[in-house]
Tab-separated table of C-alpha atoms in Angstrom:
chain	number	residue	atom	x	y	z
L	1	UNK	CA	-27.229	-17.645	-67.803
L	2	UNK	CA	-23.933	-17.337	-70.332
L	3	UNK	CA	-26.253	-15.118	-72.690
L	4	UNK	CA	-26.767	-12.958	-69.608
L	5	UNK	CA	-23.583	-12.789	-68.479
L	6	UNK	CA	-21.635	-12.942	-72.032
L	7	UNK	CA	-23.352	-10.207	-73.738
L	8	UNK	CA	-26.786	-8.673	-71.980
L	9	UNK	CA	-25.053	-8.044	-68.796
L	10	UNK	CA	-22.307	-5.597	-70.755
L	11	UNK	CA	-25.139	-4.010	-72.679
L	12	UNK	CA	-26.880	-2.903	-69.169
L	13	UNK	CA	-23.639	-1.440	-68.273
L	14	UNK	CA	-23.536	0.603	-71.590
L	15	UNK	CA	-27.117	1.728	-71.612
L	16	UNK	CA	-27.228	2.777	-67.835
L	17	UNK	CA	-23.985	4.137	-67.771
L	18	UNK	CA	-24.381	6.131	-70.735
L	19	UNK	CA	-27.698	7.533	-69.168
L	20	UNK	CA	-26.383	7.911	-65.795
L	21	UNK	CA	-23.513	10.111	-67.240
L	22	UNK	CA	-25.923	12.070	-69.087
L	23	UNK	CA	-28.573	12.632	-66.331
L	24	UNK	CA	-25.760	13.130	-63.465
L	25	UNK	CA	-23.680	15.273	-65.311
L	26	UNK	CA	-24.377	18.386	-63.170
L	27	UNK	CA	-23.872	16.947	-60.056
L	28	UNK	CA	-20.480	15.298	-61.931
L	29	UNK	CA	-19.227	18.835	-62.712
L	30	UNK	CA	-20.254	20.515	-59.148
L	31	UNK	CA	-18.753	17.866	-57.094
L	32	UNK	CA	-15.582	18.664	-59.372
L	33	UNK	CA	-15.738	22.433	-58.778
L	34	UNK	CA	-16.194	21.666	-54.925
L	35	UNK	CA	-13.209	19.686	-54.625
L	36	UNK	CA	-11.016	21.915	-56.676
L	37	UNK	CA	-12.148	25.027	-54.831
L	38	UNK	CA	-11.720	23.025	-51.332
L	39	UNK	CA	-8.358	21.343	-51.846
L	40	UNK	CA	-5.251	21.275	-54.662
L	41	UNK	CA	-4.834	18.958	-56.080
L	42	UNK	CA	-7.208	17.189	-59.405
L	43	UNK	CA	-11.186	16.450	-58.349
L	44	UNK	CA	-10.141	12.837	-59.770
L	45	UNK	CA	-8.213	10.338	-58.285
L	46	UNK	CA	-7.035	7.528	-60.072
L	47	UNK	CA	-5.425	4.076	-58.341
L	48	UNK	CA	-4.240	1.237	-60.447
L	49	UNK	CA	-6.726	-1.895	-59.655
L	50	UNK	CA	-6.736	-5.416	-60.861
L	51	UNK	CA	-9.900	-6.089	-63.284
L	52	UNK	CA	-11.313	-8.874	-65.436
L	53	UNK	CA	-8.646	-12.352	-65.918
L	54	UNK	CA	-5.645	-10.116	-63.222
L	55	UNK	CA	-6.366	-7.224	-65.907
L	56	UNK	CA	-5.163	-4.191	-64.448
L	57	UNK	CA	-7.133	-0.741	-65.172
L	58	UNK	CA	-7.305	2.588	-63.042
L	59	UNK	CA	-10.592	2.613	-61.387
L	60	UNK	CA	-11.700	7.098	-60.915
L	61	UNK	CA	-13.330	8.203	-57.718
L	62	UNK	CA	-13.895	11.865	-57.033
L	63	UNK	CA	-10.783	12.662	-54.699
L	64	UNK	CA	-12.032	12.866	-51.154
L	65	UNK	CA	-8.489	13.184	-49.168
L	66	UNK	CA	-5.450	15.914	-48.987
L	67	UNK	CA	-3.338	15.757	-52.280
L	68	UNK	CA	-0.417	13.464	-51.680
L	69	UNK	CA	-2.181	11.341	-49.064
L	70	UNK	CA	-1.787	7.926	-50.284
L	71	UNK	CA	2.452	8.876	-49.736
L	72	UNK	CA	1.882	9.760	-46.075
L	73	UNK	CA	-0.004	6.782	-44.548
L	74	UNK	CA	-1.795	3.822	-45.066
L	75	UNK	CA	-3.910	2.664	-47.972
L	76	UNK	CA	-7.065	1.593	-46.429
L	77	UNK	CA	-9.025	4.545	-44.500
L	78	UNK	CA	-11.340	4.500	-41.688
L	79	UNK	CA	-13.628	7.811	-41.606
L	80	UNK	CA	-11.244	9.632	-38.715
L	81	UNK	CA	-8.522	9.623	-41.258
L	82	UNK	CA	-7.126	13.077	-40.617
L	83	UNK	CA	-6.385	12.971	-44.241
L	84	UNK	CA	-9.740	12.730	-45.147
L	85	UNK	CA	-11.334	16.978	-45.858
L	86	UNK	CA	-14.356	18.129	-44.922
L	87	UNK	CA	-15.624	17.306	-48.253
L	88	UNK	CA	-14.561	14.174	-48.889
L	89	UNK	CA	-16.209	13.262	-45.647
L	90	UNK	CA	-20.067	13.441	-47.037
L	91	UNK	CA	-18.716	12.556	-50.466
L	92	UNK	CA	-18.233	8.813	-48.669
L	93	UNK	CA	-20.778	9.181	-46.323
L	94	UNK	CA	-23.348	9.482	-49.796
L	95	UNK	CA	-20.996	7.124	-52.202
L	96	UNK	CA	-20.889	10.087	-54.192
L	97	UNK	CA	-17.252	9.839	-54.434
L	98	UNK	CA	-17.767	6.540	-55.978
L	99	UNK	CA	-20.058	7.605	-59.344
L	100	UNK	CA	-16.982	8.575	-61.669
L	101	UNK	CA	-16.861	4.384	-61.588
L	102	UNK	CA	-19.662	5.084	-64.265
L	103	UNK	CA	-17.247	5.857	-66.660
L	104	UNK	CA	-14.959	2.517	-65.864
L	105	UNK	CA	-18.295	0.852	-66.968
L	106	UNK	CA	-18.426	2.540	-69.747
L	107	UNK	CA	-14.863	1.519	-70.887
L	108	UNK	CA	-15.914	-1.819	-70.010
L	109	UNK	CA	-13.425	-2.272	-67.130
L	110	UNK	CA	-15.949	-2.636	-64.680
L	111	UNK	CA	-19.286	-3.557	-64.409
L	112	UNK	CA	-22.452	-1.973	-62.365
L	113	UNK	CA	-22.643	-5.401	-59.852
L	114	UNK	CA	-19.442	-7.591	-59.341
L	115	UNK	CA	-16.858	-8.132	-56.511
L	116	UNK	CA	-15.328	-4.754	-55.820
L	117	UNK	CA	-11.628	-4.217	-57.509
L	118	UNK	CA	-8.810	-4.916	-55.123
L	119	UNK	CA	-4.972	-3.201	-55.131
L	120	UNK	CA	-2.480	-5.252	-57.103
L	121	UNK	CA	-0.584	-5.298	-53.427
L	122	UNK	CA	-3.743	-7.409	-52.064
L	123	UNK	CA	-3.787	-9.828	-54.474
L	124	UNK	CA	-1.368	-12.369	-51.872
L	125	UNK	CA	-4.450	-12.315	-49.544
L	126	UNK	CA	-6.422	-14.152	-51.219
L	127	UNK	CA	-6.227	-17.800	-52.417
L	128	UNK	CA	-5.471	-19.176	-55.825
L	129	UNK	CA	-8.853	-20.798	-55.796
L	130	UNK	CA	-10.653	-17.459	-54.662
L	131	UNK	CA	-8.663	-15.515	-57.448
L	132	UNK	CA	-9.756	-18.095	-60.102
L	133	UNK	CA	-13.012	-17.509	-59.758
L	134	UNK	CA	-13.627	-14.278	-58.600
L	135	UNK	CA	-11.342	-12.912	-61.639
L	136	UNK	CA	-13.278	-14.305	-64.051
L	137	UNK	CA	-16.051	-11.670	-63.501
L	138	UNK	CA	-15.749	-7.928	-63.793
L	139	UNK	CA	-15.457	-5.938	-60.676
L	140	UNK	CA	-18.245	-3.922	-59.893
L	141	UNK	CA	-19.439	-0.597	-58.522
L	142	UNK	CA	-21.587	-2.552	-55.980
L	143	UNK	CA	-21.776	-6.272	-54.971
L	144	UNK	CA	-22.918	-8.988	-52.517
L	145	UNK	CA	-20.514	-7.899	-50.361
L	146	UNK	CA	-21.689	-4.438	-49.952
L	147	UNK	CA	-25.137	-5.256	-50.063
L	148	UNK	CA	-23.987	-7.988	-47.041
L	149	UNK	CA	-21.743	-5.389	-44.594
L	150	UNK	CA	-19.404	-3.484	-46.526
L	151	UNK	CA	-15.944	-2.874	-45.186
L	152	UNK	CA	-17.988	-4.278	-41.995
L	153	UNK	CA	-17.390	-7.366	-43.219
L	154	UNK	CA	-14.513	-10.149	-42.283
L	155	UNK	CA	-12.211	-10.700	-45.254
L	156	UNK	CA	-13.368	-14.675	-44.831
L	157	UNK	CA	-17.126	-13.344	-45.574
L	158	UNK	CA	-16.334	-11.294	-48.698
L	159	UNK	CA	-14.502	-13.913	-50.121
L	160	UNK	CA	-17.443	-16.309	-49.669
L	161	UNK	CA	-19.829	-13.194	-51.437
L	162	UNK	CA	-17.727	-12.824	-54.140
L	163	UNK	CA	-17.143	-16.528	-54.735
L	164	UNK	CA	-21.092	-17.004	-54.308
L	165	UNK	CA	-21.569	-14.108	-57.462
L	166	UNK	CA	-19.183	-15.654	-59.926
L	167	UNK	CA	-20.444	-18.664	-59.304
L	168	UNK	CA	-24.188	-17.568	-59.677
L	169	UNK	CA	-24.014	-14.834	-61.599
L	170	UNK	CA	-27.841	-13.931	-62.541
L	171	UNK	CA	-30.237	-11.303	-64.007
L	172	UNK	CA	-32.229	-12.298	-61.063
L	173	UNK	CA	-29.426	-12.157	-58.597
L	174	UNK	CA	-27.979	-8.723	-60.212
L	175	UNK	CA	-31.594	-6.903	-60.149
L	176	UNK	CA	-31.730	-7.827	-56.259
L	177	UNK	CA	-27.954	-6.557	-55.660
L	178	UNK	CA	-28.892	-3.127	-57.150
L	179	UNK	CA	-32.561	-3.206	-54.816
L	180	UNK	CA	-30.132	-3.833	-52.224
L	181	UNK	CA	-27.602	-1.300	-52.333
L	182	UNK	CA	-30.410	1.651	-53.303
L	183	UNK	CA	-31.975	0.898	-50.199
L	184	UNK	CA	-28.268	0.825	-48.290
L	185	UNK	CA	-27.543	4.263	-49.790
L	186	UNK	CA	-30.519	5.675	-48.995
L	187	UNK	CA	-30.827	4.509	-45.212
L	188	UNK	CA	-26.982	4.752	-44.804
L	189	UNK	CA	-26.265	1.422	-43.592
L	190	UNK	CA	-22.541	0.622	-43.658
L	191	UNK	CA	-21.846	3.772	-45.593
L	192	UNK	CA	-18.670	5.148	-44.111
């Protein structure tokens, strides 16, 4: 298990996210062209997140609300955010707006499966205990608690998920995640 999760686990990352890049890098660029020629504002947004050992790093996500919107309400969005554009809509509603992540796993600030990266301003949710051990992992793009309900989910529950990963941490269990969420995208459940 600490071969797997010391060294084959970040050479995954590299070789899928190197491929994934390569192979979705027309549907990178159009999704960039539709959101520029839809809104102002950059195709990118960028929001400081708290990685690896309290690491931060700015995780990318194809911008899917009004320039300026993070100044003009609250952080967290439900999917009748007025704030949200047309766009930006199906852009969540495929996690489409989530695949410039690919290139946080490239850096090696993030990995493919892990607990999902949280604000800095969330941090004093969580216990000292949770933080311990879900910090010692790399966030991911997808997770247990994804794969378990999403934003569906009760803050107790993904706490337990993300506790449960670092602590068994797994080829096995990672292969499963990633069955798990294809199947989620693809039928939509507790896509937003």
């Amino acid at each position: 298990m600490m071969l797997y999760r010391k060294y084959i686990k970040r050479g995954l990352d590299i070789v899928f996210s190197i491929i994934l890049i390569i192979g979705l890098s027309p549907l990178l660029l159009i999704v960039w062209v539709l959101i520029r020629l839809n809104s102002k504002g950059s195709g990118i947004y960028k929001q400081e997140r708290v990685g690896l050992n309290k690491e931060p790093f700015y995780i990318y996500k194809f911008r899917t609300m009004v320039l300026g919107a993070d100044k003009f309400g609250p952080a967290s969005t439900s999917n009748k955010d007025s704030r949200i554009t047309k766009l930006g809509k199906v852009l969540r509603k495929t996690s489409i707006d989530e695949l410039p992540q690919i290139f946080n796993i490239l850096k090696g600030e993030m990995s493919f499966i892990g607990p999902r990266p949280d604000v800095p301003q969330h941090l004093p949710m969580f216990s000292e205990k949770h933080l311990l051990k879900r910090l010692k992992v790399k966030p991911g793009l997808t997770g247990l608690s994804q794969v378990n309900g999403r934003s569906s989910i009760s803050l107790a529950d993904r706490i337990a998920y993300d506790e449960e990963y670092a602590d068994s941490l797994s080829f096995v269990m990672d292969v499963k995640i990633i069955m798990a969420t294809i199947r989620k995208i693809f039928i939509k459940d507790g896509v937003n």
